[in-house]
Tab-separated table of N, CA and C and ligand atoms in Angstrom:
chain	number	residue	atom	x	y	z
A	22	MET	N	18.676	16.509	31.007
A	22	MET	CA	17.875	17.108	29.943
A	22	MET	C	18.116	16.364	28.627
A	23	THR	N	17.049	16.138	27.886
A	23	THR	CA	17.250	15.455	26.607
A	23	THR	C	17.590	16.491	25.532
A	24	SER	N	18.503	16.132	24.658
A	24	SER	CA	18.868	17.088	23.618
A	24	SER	C	17.816	17.068	22.512
A	25	PRO	N	17.548	18.240	21.913
A	25	PRO	CA	16.548	18.262	20.846
A	25	PRO	C	17.051	17.474	19.640
A	26	ARG	N	16.124	16.813	18.956
A	26	ARG	CA	16.547	16.052	17.779
A	26	ARG	C	16.922	17.020	16.667
A	27	SER	N	17.878	16.593	15.851
A	27	SER	CA	18.348	17.493	14.805
A	27	SER	C	17.387	17.541	13.621
A	28	HIS	N	16.534	16.543	13.528
A	28	HIS	CA	15.578	16.539	12.405
A	28	HIS	C	14.221	16.082	12.923
A	29	PRO	N	13.146	16.520	12.261
A	29	PRO	CA	11.812	16.131	12.731
A	29	PRO	C	11.557	14.639	12.525
A	30	VAL	N	10.761	14.076	13.427
A	30	VAL	CA	10.396	12.667	13.305
A	30	VAL	C	9.165	12.558	12.415
A	31	ARG	N	9.375	12.045	11.238
A	31	ARG	CA	8.239	11.748	10.345
A	31	ARG	C	8.420	10.325	9.859
A	32	VAL	N	7.747	9.435	10.552
A	32	VAL	CA	7.952	8.020	10.273
A	32	VAL	C	6.615	7.355	9.986
A	33	ALA	N	6.517	6.748	8.826
A	33	ALA	CA	5.311	5.989	8.484
A	33	ALA	C	5.652	4.500	8.543
A	34	LEU	N	4.796	3.747	9.225
A	34	LEU	CA	4.996	2.296	9.328
A	34	LEU	C	4.042	1.627	8.348
A	35	ILE	N	4.587	0.915	7.396
A	35	ILE	CA	3.700	0.254	6.437
A	35	ILE	C	3.867	-1.256	6.560
A	36	GLY	N	2.861	-1.965	6.094
A	36	GLY	CA	2.930	-3.419	6.109
A	36	GLY	C	1.547	-4.011	6.067
A	37	PHE	N	1.529	-5.316	5.906
A	37	PHE	CA	0.263	-6.031	5.783
A	37	PHE	C	-0.510	-5.963	7.101
A	38	MET	N	-1.816	-6.206	7.015
A	38	MET	CA	-2.642	-6.291	8.221
A	38	MET	C	-1.986	-7.257	9.207
A	39	GLY	N	-1.913	-6.843	10.455
A	39	GLY	CA	-1.345	-7.730	11.468
A	39	GLY	C	0.171	-7.693	11.531
A	40	SER	N	0.788	-6.756	10.808
A	40	SER	CA	2.257	-6.711	10.846
A	40	SER	C	2.756	-5.951	12.070
A	41	GLY	N	1.849	-5.296	12.800
A	41	GLY	CA	2.246	-4.633	14.055
A	41	GLY	C	2.306	-3.115	13.951
A	42	LYS	N	1.735	-2.555	12.891
A	42	LYS	CA	1.842	-1.098	12.680
A	42	LYS	C	1.293	-0.306	13.877
A	43	SER	N	0.103	-0.694	14.340
A	43	SER	CA	-0.519	0.090	15.419
A	43	SER	C	0.221	-0.100	16.747
A	44	THR	N	0.550	-1.339	17.058
A	44	THR	CA	1.222	-1.624	18.335
A	44	THR	C	2.592	-0.958	18.381
A	45	ILE	N	3.359	-1.155	17.326
A	45	ILE	CA	4.715	-0.591	17.305
A	45	ILE	C	4.624	0.931	17.184
A	46	GLY	N	3.639	1.399	16.431
A	46	GLY	CA	3.423	2.841	16.287
A	46	GLY	C	3.181	3.501	17.644
A	47	GLN	N	2.352	2.862	18.457
A	47	GLN	CA	2.048	3.403	19.777
A	47	GLN	C	3.307	3.469	20.648
A	48	LEU	N	4.073	2.397	20.599
A	48	LEU	CA	5.296	2.350	21.412
A	48	LEU	C	6.283	3.424	20.964
A	49	LEU	N	6.437	3.553	19.652
A	49	LEU	CA	7.389	4.533	19.106
A	49	LEU	C	6.956	5.962	19.439
A	50	ALA	N	5.656	6.214	19.263
A	50	ALA	CA	5.149	7.563	19.536
A	50	ALA	C	5.405	7.915	21.007
A	51	GLY	N	5.212	6.945	21.878
A	51	GLY	CA	5.466	7.163	23.306
A	51	GLY	C	6.938	7.428	23.574
A	52	ARG	N	7.797	6.620	22.980
A	52	ARG	CA	9.244	6.800	23.220
A	52	ARG	C	9.730	8.156	22.701
A	53	LEU	N	9.210	8.569	21.540
A	53	LEU	CA	9.720	9.784	20.889
A	53	LEU	C	8.906	11.026	21.234
A	54	GLN	N	7.820	10.799	21.999
A	54	GLN	CA	6.960	11.922	22.399
A	54	GLN	C	6.440	12.722	21.211
A	55	VAL	N	5.934	11.994	20.233
A	55	VAL	CA	5.275	12.630	19.086
A	55	VAL	C	3.912	11.966	18.925
A	56	PRO	N	2.963	12.626	18.242
A	56	PRO	CA	1.639	12.014	18.099
A	56	PRO	C	1.663	10.765	17.226
A	57	LEU	N	0.723	9.869	17.501
A	57	LEU	CA	0.500	8.724	16.624
A	57	LEU	C	-0.721	9.037	15.764
A	58	LEU	N	-0.548	8.979	14.460
A	58	LEU	CA	-1.674	9.227	13.554
A	58	LEU	C	-2.006	7.906	12.870
A	59	ASP	N	-3.209	7.430	13.126
A	59	ASP	CA	-3.608	6.109	12.672
A	59	ASP	C	-4.790	6.289	11.722
A	60	THR	N	-4.583	6.007	10.439
A	60	THR	CA	-5.642	6.315	9.458
A	60	THR	C	-6.907	5.490	9.713
A	61	ASP	N	-6.745	4.241	10.184
A	61	ASP	CA	-7.945	3.433	10.475
A	61	ASP	C	-8.808	4.131	11.528
A	62	SER	N	-8.176	4.633	12.588
A	62	SER	CA	-8.946	5.312	13.655
A	62	SER	C	-9.609	6.566	13.103
A	63	LEU	N	-8.888	7.286	12.237
A	63	LEU	CA	-9.465	8.515	11.675
A	63	LEU	C	-10.641	8.197	10.746
A	64	ILE	N	-10.565	7.065	10.063
A	64	ILE	CA	-11.692	6.648	9.210
A	64	ILE	C	-12.907	6.334	10.086
A	65	VAL	N	-12.670	5.673	11.206
A	65	VAL	CA	-13.770	5.365	12.136
A	65	VAL	C	-14.394	6.668	12.642
A	66	GLN	N	-13.525	7.613	13.038
A	66	GLN	CA	-14.038	8.922	13.511
A	66	GLN	C	-14.847	9.623	12.434
A	67	ARG	N	-14.286	9.656	11.243
A	67	ARG	CA	-14.880	10.414	10.143
A	67	ARG	C	-16.214	9.816	9.698
A	68	THR	N	-16.302	8.464	9.686
A	68	THR	CA	-17.520	7.825	9.162
A	68	THR	C	-18.554	7.570	10.259
A	69	GLY	N	-18.097	7.532	11.514
A	69	GLY	CA	-19.019	7.166	12.599
A	69	GLY	C	-19.324	5.671	12.616
A	70	CYS	N	-18.633	4.895	11.789
A	70	CYS	CA	-18.830	3.438	11.824
A	70	CYS	C	-18.193	2.880	13.091
A	71	PRO	N	-18.728	1.780	13.614
A	71	PRO	CA	-18.180	1.228	14.858
A	71	PRO	C	-16.728	0.745	14.714
A	72	THR	N	-16.370	0.194	13.561
A	72	THR	CA	-14.996	-0.290	13.359
A	72	THR	C	-14.571	0.040	11.926
A	73	VAL	N	-13.278	-0.064	11.680
A	73	VAL	CA	-12.787	0.206	10.330
A	73	VAL	C	-13.279	-0.877	9.354
A	74	GLY	N	-13.436	-2.099	9.872
A	74	GLY	CA	-13.982	-3.179	9.043
A	74	GLY	C	-15.395	-2.848	8.580
A	75	ASP	N	-16.185	-2.280	9.491
A	75	ASP	CA	-17.546	-1.863	9.112
A	75	ASP	C	-17.494	-0.757	8.065
A	76	ALA	N	-16.559	0.177	8.238
A	76	ALA	CA	-16.437	1.280	7.270
A	76	ALA	C	-16.092	0.717	5.894
A	77	PHE	N	-15.210	-0.273	5.867
A	77	PHE	CA	-14.785	-0.892	4.604
A	77	PHE	C	-15.981	-1.531	3.901
A	78	VAL	N	-16.793	-2.255	4.682
A	78	VAL	CA	-17.948	-2.956	4.103
A	78	VAL	C	-19.036	-1.957	3.704
A	79	THR	N	-19.287	-0.981	4.573
A	79	THR	CA	-20.371	-0.023	4.306
A	79	THR	C	-20.060	0.857	3.092
A	80	LEU	N	-18.826	1.370	3.048
A	80	LEU	CA	-18.478	2.280	1.941
A	80	LEU	C	-18.214	1.520	0.647
A	81	GLY	N	-17.725	0.280	0.777
A	81	GLY	CA	-17.225	-0.451	-0.383
A	81	GLY	C	-15.762	-0.066	-0.567
A	82	GLU	N	-14.985	-0.961	-1.193
A	82	GLU	CA	-13.536	-0.727	-1.221
A	82	GLU	C	-13.144	0.566	-1.928
A	83	ALA	N	-13.800	0.894	-3.065
A	83	ALA	CA	-13.371	2.068	-3.840
A	83	ALA	C	-13.543	3.355	-3.028
A	84	ALA	N	-14.704	3.519	-2.382
A	84	ALA	CA	-14.947	4.736	-1.595
A	84	ALA	C	-14.067	4.745	-0.345
A	85	PHE	N	-13.848	3.557	0.217
A	85	PHE	CA	-12.966	3.450	1.380
A	85	PHE	C	-11.567	3.950	1.011
A	86	ARG	N	-11.057	3.516	-0.143
A	86	ARG	CA	-9.705	3.928	-0.566
A	86	ARG	C	-9.646	5.432	-0.826
A	87	ARG	N	-10.727	5.991	-1.363
A	87	ARG	CA	-10.724	7.447	-1.603
A	87	ARG	C	-10.660	8.203	-0.282
A	88	LEU	N	-11.463	7.746	0.683
A	88	LEU	CA	-11.454	8.402	1.993
A	88	LEU	C	-10.083	8.241	2.661
A	89	GLU	N	-9.525	7.054	2.532
A	89	GLU	CA	-8.208	6.785	3.122
A	89	GLU	C	-7.159	7.720	2.518
A	90	SER	N	-7.231	7.940	1.197
A	90	SER	CA	-6.264	8.833	0.542
A	90	SER	C	-6.451	10.269	1.011
A	91	THR	N	-7.704	10.692	1.179
A	91	THR	CA	-7.979	12.061	1.653
A	91	THR	C	-7.394	12.260	3.052
A	92	ILE	N	-7.608	11.256	3.898
A	92	ILE	CA	-7.112	11.352	5.277
A	92	ILE	C	-5.578	11.307	5.285
A	93	LEU	N	-5.029	10.479	4.437
A	93	LEU	CA	-3.566	10.395	4.355
A	93	LEU	C	-2.977	11.738	3.919
A	94	ALA	N	-3.611	12.365	2.938
A	94	ALA	CA	-3.119	13.659	2.446
A	94	ALA	C	-3.116	14.679	3.587
A	95	ASP	N	-4.103	14.566	4.433
A	95	ASP	CA	-4.239	15.455	5.588
A	95	ASP	C	-3.130	15.212	6.615
A	96	VAL	N	-2.991	13.969	7.041
A	96	VAL	CA	-2.044	13.667	8.121
A	96	VAL	C	-0.594	13.769	7.644
A	97	ALA	N	-0.372	13.595	6.346
A	97	ALA	CA	1.004	13.634	5.837
A	97	ALA	C	1.625	15.029	5.938
A	98	THR	N	0.807	16.035	6.234
A	98	THR	CA	1.344	17.393	6.383
A	98	THR	C	1.835	17.646	7.828
A	99	ALA	N	1.676	16.659	8.692
A	99	ALA	CA	2.097	16.837	10.101
A	99	ALA	C	3.592	17.134	10.179
A	100	ASP	N	3.967	18.029	11.114
A	100	ASP	CA	5.386	18.361	11.282
A	100	ASP	C	6.162	17.185	11.839
A	101	GLU	N	5.558	16.531	12.844
A	101	GLU	CA	6.203	15.376	13.450
A	101	GLU	C	5.122	14.382	13.828
A	102	ALA	N	5.338	13.133	13.530
A	102	ALA	CA	4.371	12.100	13.922
A	102	ALA	C	4.917	10.728	13.570
A	103	ILE	N	4.305	9.751	14.221
A	103	ILE	CA	4.413	8.377	13.737
A	103	ILE	C	3.089	8.121	13.037
A	104	LEU	N	3.195	7.680	11.819
A	104	LEU	CA	2.005	7.452	11.019
A	104	LEU	C	1.796	5.950	10.844
A	105	SER	N	0.590	5.526	11.186
A	105	SER	CA	0.253	4.114	11.021
A	105	SER	C	-0.938	4.006	10.064
A	106	PRO	N	-0.653	3.874	8.776
A	106	PRO	CA	-1.751	3.785	7.805
A	106	PRO	C	-2.261	2.348	7.694
A	107	GLY	N	-3.466	2.191	7.173
A	107	GLY	CA	-3.974	0.851	6.906
A	107	GLY	C	-3.075	0.140	5.905
A	108	GLY	N	-3.100	-1.181	5.955
A	108	GLY	CA	-2.220	-1.967	5.096
A	108	GLY	C	-2.477	-1.773	3.614
A	109	GLY	N	-3.649	-1.182	3.284
A	109	GLY	CA	-4.008	-1.053	1.872
A	109	GLY	C	-3.608	0.264	1.235
A	110	ILE	N	-2.892	1.138	1.950
A	110	ILE	CA	-2.561	2.426	1.295
A	110	ILE	C	-1.699	2.236	0.055
A	111	VAL	N	-0.992	1.120	0.001
A	111	VAL	CA	-0.142	0.898	-1.181
A	111	VAL	C	-0.959	0.494	-2.409
A	112	MET	N	-2.272	0.299	-2.221
A	112	MET	CA	-3.129	-0.055	-3.362
A	112	MET	C	-3.369	1.153	-4.267
A	113	VAL	N	-3.103	2.337	-3.753
A	113	VAL	CA	-3.299	3.565	-4.550
A	113	VAL	C	-1.909	4.161	-4.800
A	114	PRO	N	-1.350	3.975	-5.980
A	114	PRO	CA	0.027	4.411	-6.236
A	114	PRO	C	0.260	5.890	-5.913
A	115	ASP	N	-0.744	6.746	-6.159
A	115	ASP	CA	-0.565	8.178	-5.890
A	115	ASP	C	-0.323	8.485	-4.416
A	116	ASN	N	-0.711	7.576	-3.531
A	116	ASN	CA	-0.481	7.819	-2.102
A	116	ASN	C	1.013	7.942	-1.780
A	117	ARG	N	1.850	7.284	-2.581
A	117	ARG	CA	3.295	7.298	-2.280
A	117	ARG	C	3.843	8.727	-2.306
A	118	ALA	N	3.349	9.524	-3.247
A	118	ALA	CA	3.853	10.898	-3.403
A	118	ALA	C	3.504	11.767	-2.198
A	119	LEU	N	2.507	11.349	-1.423
A	119	LEU	CA	2.137	12.123	-0.231
A	119	LEU	C	3.161	11.939	0.879
A	120	LEU	N	4.001	10.927	0.720
A	120	LEU	CA	4.904	10.554	1.812
A	120	LEU	C	6.374	10.800	1.493
A	121	THR	N	6.625	11.709	0.558
A	121	THR	CA	8.035	11.909	0.153
A	121	THR	C	8.883	12.470	1.299
A	122	ALA	N	8.253	13.188	2.235
A	122	ALA	CA	9.032	13.765	3.339
A	122	ALA	C	9.145	12.792	4.522
A	123	TRP	N	8.685	11.555	4.330
A	123	TRP	CA	8.618	10.606	5.449
A	123	TRP	C	9.594	9.454	5.279
A	124	ARG	N	10.150	8.999	6.417
A	124	ARG	CA	10.823	7.701	6.426
A	124	ARG	C	9.706	6.679	6.357
A	125	ILE	N	9.818	5.725	5.487
A	125	ILE	CA	8.768	4.714	5.362
A	125	ILE	C	9.360	3.365	5.748
A	126	ILE	N	8.912	2.873	6.874
A	126	ILE	CA	9.492	1.634	7.397
A	126	ILE	C	8.516	0.488	7.168
A	127	PHE	N	8.965	-0.491	6.425
A	127	PHE	CA	8.144	-1.665	6.136
A	127	PHE	C	8.361	-2.702	7.228
A	128	LEU	N	7.274	-3.047	7.900
A	128	LEU	CA	7.339	-4.072	8.939
A	128	LEU	C	7.059	-5.427	8.281
A	129	TYR	N	8.121	-6.165	8.062
A	129	TYR	CA	7.991	-7.441	7.339
A	129	TYR	C	7.728	-8.607	8.294
A	130	ALA	N	6.866	-9.485	7.863
A	130	ALA	CA	6.757	-10.830	8.458
A	130	ALA	C	6.170	-11.717	7.372
A	131	PRO	N	6.535	-13.007	7.372
A	131	PRO	CA	5.936	-13.902	6.385
A	131	PRO	C	4.434	-14.033	6.636
A	132	PHE	N	3.697	-14.406	5.603
A	132	PHE	CA	2.236	-14.501	5.745
A	132	PHE	C	1.849	-15.434	6.890
A	133	SER	N	2.503	-16.586	6.978
A	133	SER	CA	2.107	-17.570	8.002
A	133	SER	C	2.252	-16.973	9.405
A	134	THR	N	3.286	-16.191	9.616
A	134	THR	CA	3.501	-15.558	10.927
A	134	THR	C	2.379	-14.573	11.220
A	135	ILE	N	2.058	-13.775	10.220
A	135	ILE	CA	1.009	-12.770	10.386
A	135	ILE	C	-0.328	-13.446	10.690
A	136	PHE	N	-0.608	-14.492	9.939
A	136	PHE	CA	-1.893	-15.172	10.106
A	136	PHE	C	-1.978	-15.800	11.499
A	137	ASP	N	-0.875	-16.382	11.951
A	137	ASP	CA	-0.876	-17.013	13.286
A	137	ASP	C	-0.956	-15.974	14.391
A	138	ARG	N	-0.397	-14.789	14.138
A	138	ARG	CA	-0.389	-13.733	15.153
A	138	ARG	C	-1.801	-13.242	15.469
A	139	LEU	N	-2.608	-13.179	14.411
A	139	LEU	CA	-3.943	-12.599	14.587
A	139	LEU	C	-4.902	-13.650	15.116
A	140	VAL	N	-5.514	-13.353	16.242
A	140	VAL	CA	-6.532	-14.287	16.746
A	140	VAL	C	-7.750	-14.166	15.832
A	141	LEU	N	-8.627	-15.173	15.943
A	141	LEU	CA	-9.776	-15.235	15.039
A	141	LEU	C	-10.562	-13.923	14.996
A	142	ALA	N	-10.787	-13.325	16.156
A	142	ALA	CA	-11.587	-12.084	16.205
A	142	ALA	C	-10.923	-10.982	15.397
A	143	GLU	N	-9.598	-10.938	15.455
A	143	GLU	CA	-8.871	-9.892	14.706
A	143	GLU	C	-8.954	-10.153	13.205
A	144	ARG	N	-8.970	-11.434	12.840
A	144	ARG	CA	-9.098	-11.746	11.407
A	144	ARG	C	-10.504	-11.417	10.933
A	145	GLU	N	-11.479	-11.745	11.782
A	145	GLU	CA	-12.867	-11.498	11.372
A	145	GLU	C	-13.175	-10.010	11.275
A	146	ALA	N	-12.429	-9.187	12.001
A	146	ALA	CA	-12.640	-7.738	11.938
A	146	ALA	C	-12.071	-7.148	10.648
A	147	ARG	N	-11.342	-7.958	9.879
A	147	ARG	CA	-10.723	-7.461	8.646
A	147	ARG	C	-11.325	-8.197	7.445
A	148	PRO	N	-12.200	-7.499	6.724
A	148	PRO	CA	-12.910	-8.164	5.615
A	148	PRO	C	-11.973	-8.860	4.632
A	149	LEU	N	-10.789	-8.298	4.427
A	149	LEU	CA	-9.894	-8.873	3.411
A	149	LEU	C	-9.152	-10.112	3.914
A	150	LEU	N	-9.329	-10.452	5.180
A	150	LEU	CA	-8.646	-11.636	5.715
A	150	LEU	C	-9.599	-12.798	5.937
A	151	LYS	N	-10.849	-12.611	5.539
A	151	LYS	CA	-11.852	-13.652	5.838
A	151	LYS	C	-11.527	-14.971	5.139
A	152	GLU	N	-11.057	-14.876	3.896
A	152	GLU	CA	-10.725	-16.113	3.183
A	152	GLU	C	-9.216	-16.209	3.054
A	153	LYS	N	-8.684	-17.280	3.602
A	153	LYS	CA	-7.223	-17.394	3.678
A	153	LYS	C	-6.560	-17.354	2.294
A	154	GLU	N	-7.143	-18.087	1.338
A	154	GLU	CA	-6.525	-18.145	-0.007
A	154	GLU	C	-6.411	-16.755	-0.638
A	155	ARG	N	-7.480	-15.982	-0.472
A	155	ARG	CA	-7.474	-14.633	-1.056
A	155	ARG	C	-6.504	-13.731	-0.315
A	156	ALA	N	-6.414	-13.954	0.989
A	156	ALA	CA	-5.490	-13.149	1.786
A	156	ALA	C	-4.044	-13.441	1.382
A	157	VAL	N	-3.757	-14.711	1.103
A	157	VAL	CA	-2.399	-15.072	0.659
A	157	VAL	C	-2.093	-14.385	-0.675
A	158	ALA	N	-3.063	-14.404	-1.571
A	158	ALA	CA	-2.861	-13.793	-2.892
A	158	ALA	C	-2.616	-12.289	-2.751
A	159	LEU	N	-3.378	-11.671	-1.841
A	159	LEU	CA	-3.215	-10.231	-1.612
A	159	LEU	C	-1.824	-9.937	-1.026
A	160	TYR	N	-1.418	-10.796	-0.092
A	160	TYR	CA	-0.097	-10.637	0.526
A	160	TYR	C	0.996	-10.721	-0.550
A	161	ASP	N	0.873	-11.733	-1.418
A	161	ASP	CA	1.887	-11.924	-2.470
A	161	ASP	C	1.918	-10.743	-3.432
A	162	GLN	N	0.741	-10.199	-3.693
A	162	GLN	CA	0.650	-9.047	-4.603
A	162	GLN	C	1.280	-7.810	-3.951
A	163	ARG	N	1.059	-7.650	-2.650
A	163	ARG	CA	1.509	-6.413	-2.002
A	163	ARG	C	2.969	-6.415	-1.567
A	164	LEU	N	3.502	-7.608	-1.278
A	164	LEU	CA	4.859	-7.650	-0.721
A	164	LEU	C	5.866	-6.818	-1.533
A	165	PRO	N	5.925	-7.003	-2.861
A	165	PRO	CA	6.888	-6.196	-3.625
A	165	PRO	C	6.561	-4.702	-3.593
A	166	VAL	N	5.286	-4.368	-3.417
A	166	VAL	CA	4.910	-2.948	-3.396
A	166	VAL	C	5.361	-2.320	-2.069
A	167	TYR	N	5.159	-3.035	-0.962
A	167	TYR	CA	5.661	-2.516	0.322
A	167	TYR	C	7.164	-2.255	0.205
A	168	ARG	N	7.837	-3.216	-0.410
A	168	ARG	CA	9.311	-3.085	-0.532
A	168	ARG	C	9.685	-1.925	-1.428
A	169	ALA	N	8.915	-1.706	-2.488
A	169	ALA	CA	9.227	-0.606	-3.412
A	169	ALA	C	8.974	0.757	-2.743
A	170	TRP	N	7.999	0.798	-1.857
A	170	TRP	CA	7.669	2.065	-1.187
A	170	TRP	C	8.648	2.389	-0.054
A	171	ALA	N	9.195	1.345	0.557
A	171	ALA	CA	9.901	1.529	1.831
A	171	ALA	C	11.264	2.182	1.664
A	172	THR	N	11.626	3.005	2.662
A	172	THR	CA	13.001	3.485	2.737
A	172	THR	C	13.810	2.556	3.647
A	173	ASP	N	13.126	1.819	4.498
A	173	ASP	CA	13.778	0.875	5.419
A	173	ASP	C	12.858	-0.335	5.602
A	174	GLU	N	13.469	-1.451	5.952
A	174	GLU	CA	12.665	-2.654	6.225
A	174	GLU	C	13.127	-3.274	7.539
A	175	VAL	N	12.173	-3.674	8.361
A	175	VAL	CA	12.512	-4.331	9.631
A	175	VAL	C	11.824	-5.692	9.635
A	176	ASP	N	12.594	-6.718	9.899
A	176	ASP	CA	12.017	-8.057	9.992
A	176	ASP	C	11.477	-8.248	11.404
A	177	THR	N	10.175	-8.434	11.502
A	177	THR	CA	9.539	-8.511	12.824
A	177	THR	C	9.357	-9.961	13.293
A	178	THR	N	9.774	-10.906	12.452
A	178	THR	CA	9.511	-12.315	12.746
A	178	THR	C	10.114	-12.736	14.088
A	179	GLY	N	9.275	-13.283	14.951
A	179	GLY	CA	9.752	-13.827	16.227
A	179	GLY	C	10.233	-12.772	17.207
A	180	ARG	N	9.870	-11.517	16.988
A	180	ARG	CA	10.360	-10.458	17.883
A	180	ARG	C	9.223	-9.776	18.617
A	181	GLN	N	9.546	-9.217	19.772
A	181	GLN	CA	8.552	-8.501	20.567
A	181	GLN	C	8.442	-7.051	20.078
A	182	PRO	N	7.226	-6.473	20.144
A	182	PRO	CA	7.043	-5.084	19.691
A	182	PRO	C	8.011	-4.097	20.348
A	183	ASP	N	8.298	-4.285	21.633
A	183	ASP	CA	9.213	-3.377	22.349
A	183	ASP	C	10.601	-3.355	21.722
A	184	ASP	N	11.047	-4.547	21.384
A	184	ASP	CA	12.371	-4.711	20.804
A	184	ASP	C	12.427	-4.028	19.413
A	185	ILE	N	11.360	-4.175	18.669
A	185	ILE	CA	11.298	-3.577	17.322
A	185	ILE	C	11.241	-2.047	17.431
A	186	ALA	N	10.418	-1.561	18.376
A	186	ALA	CA	10.316	-0.102	18.570
A	186	ALA	C	11.679	0.461	18.981
A	187	ASP	N	12.398	-0.261	19.836
A	187	ASP	CA	13.736	0.196	20.253
A	187	ASP	C	14.663	0.297	19.051
A	188	GLU	N	14.626	-0.735	18.213
A	188	GLU	CA	15.517	-0.730	17.042
A	188	GLU	C	15.200	0.456	16.126
A	189	ILE	N	13.922	0.681	15.882
A	189	ILE	CA	13.568	1.788	14.980
A	189	ILE	C	13.969	3.121	15.613
A	190	ALA	N	13.662	3.301	16.900
A	190	ALA	CA	13.965	4.571	17.576
A	190	ALA	C	15.469	4.855	17.526
A	191	MET	N	16.264	3.795	17.666
A	191	MET	CA	17.714	3.973	17.669
A	191	MET	C	18.252	4.445	16.325
A	192	HIS	N	17.532	4.089	15.264
A	192	HIS	CA	18.043	4.434	13.930
A	192	HIS	C	17.463	5.710	13.340
A	193	LEU	N	16.696	6.440	14.130
A	193	LEU	CA	16.096	7.660	13.583
A	193	LEU	C	17.043	8.848	13.698
B	203	S3P	C1	-6.825	-2.997	4.979
B	203	S3P	C2	-6.191	-2.923	6.185
B	203	S3P	C3	-6.875	-2.538	7.420
B	203	S3P	C4	-8.045	-1.603	7.119
B	203	S3P	C5	-8.953	-2.205	6.092
B	203	S3P	C6	-8.240	-2.560	4.788
B	203	S3P	C7	-6.059	-3.476	3.805
B	203	S3P	O1	-5.954	-1.874	8.293
B	203	S3P	O2	-7.583	-0.351	6.671
B	203	S3P	O3	-9.551	-3.361	6.653
B	203	S3P	O4	-6.523	-3.335	2.669
B	203	S3P	O5	-4.935	-3.998	4.023
B	203	S3P	P1	-4.756	-2.647	9.089
B	203	S3P	O6	-3.624	-2.832	8.130
B	203	S3P	O7	-4.422	-1.689	10.170
B	203	S3P	O8	-5.318	-3.930	9.590
């Protein structure tokens, strides 16, 4: 029999697009038997757009961020979950206050690693990654913000998602 955990699992995985939030989130949720809440998927459900990239383009960034914040406010009340928000939640400073009850784990990788990880189709599905120069600038702008938000940081460079999920699960 597994012993009950002494504290609820409330873990948010933050990081740049392609840092592994969804993949690692899925693995962690499975290992810990808690729901995975993925804001991109909820945006797709809520808008009826075929993909989150389409929702971003159709709504425009400002409306997209407002919807993302509304959904985040909703999911942040969950008793237990692994939360995988879009990489842009750190663009709205007020979003941080929604996550005070959460462990916030920053999945770090250098930009070059992230860019190489994503196949062309995955980059094309993300409007903000279409132009490499702009994506680098965005990465540089966000890196210190991810770090300022995070309660923990995991270096994902050169590692398999399973190994990273194991490390996070062990430290909860
Ligand atoms: C965005 C990240 C995307 C998605 C949207 C905007 C961003 O999610 O929400 O394209 O601003 O970083 P992922 O981080 O899951 O790719």
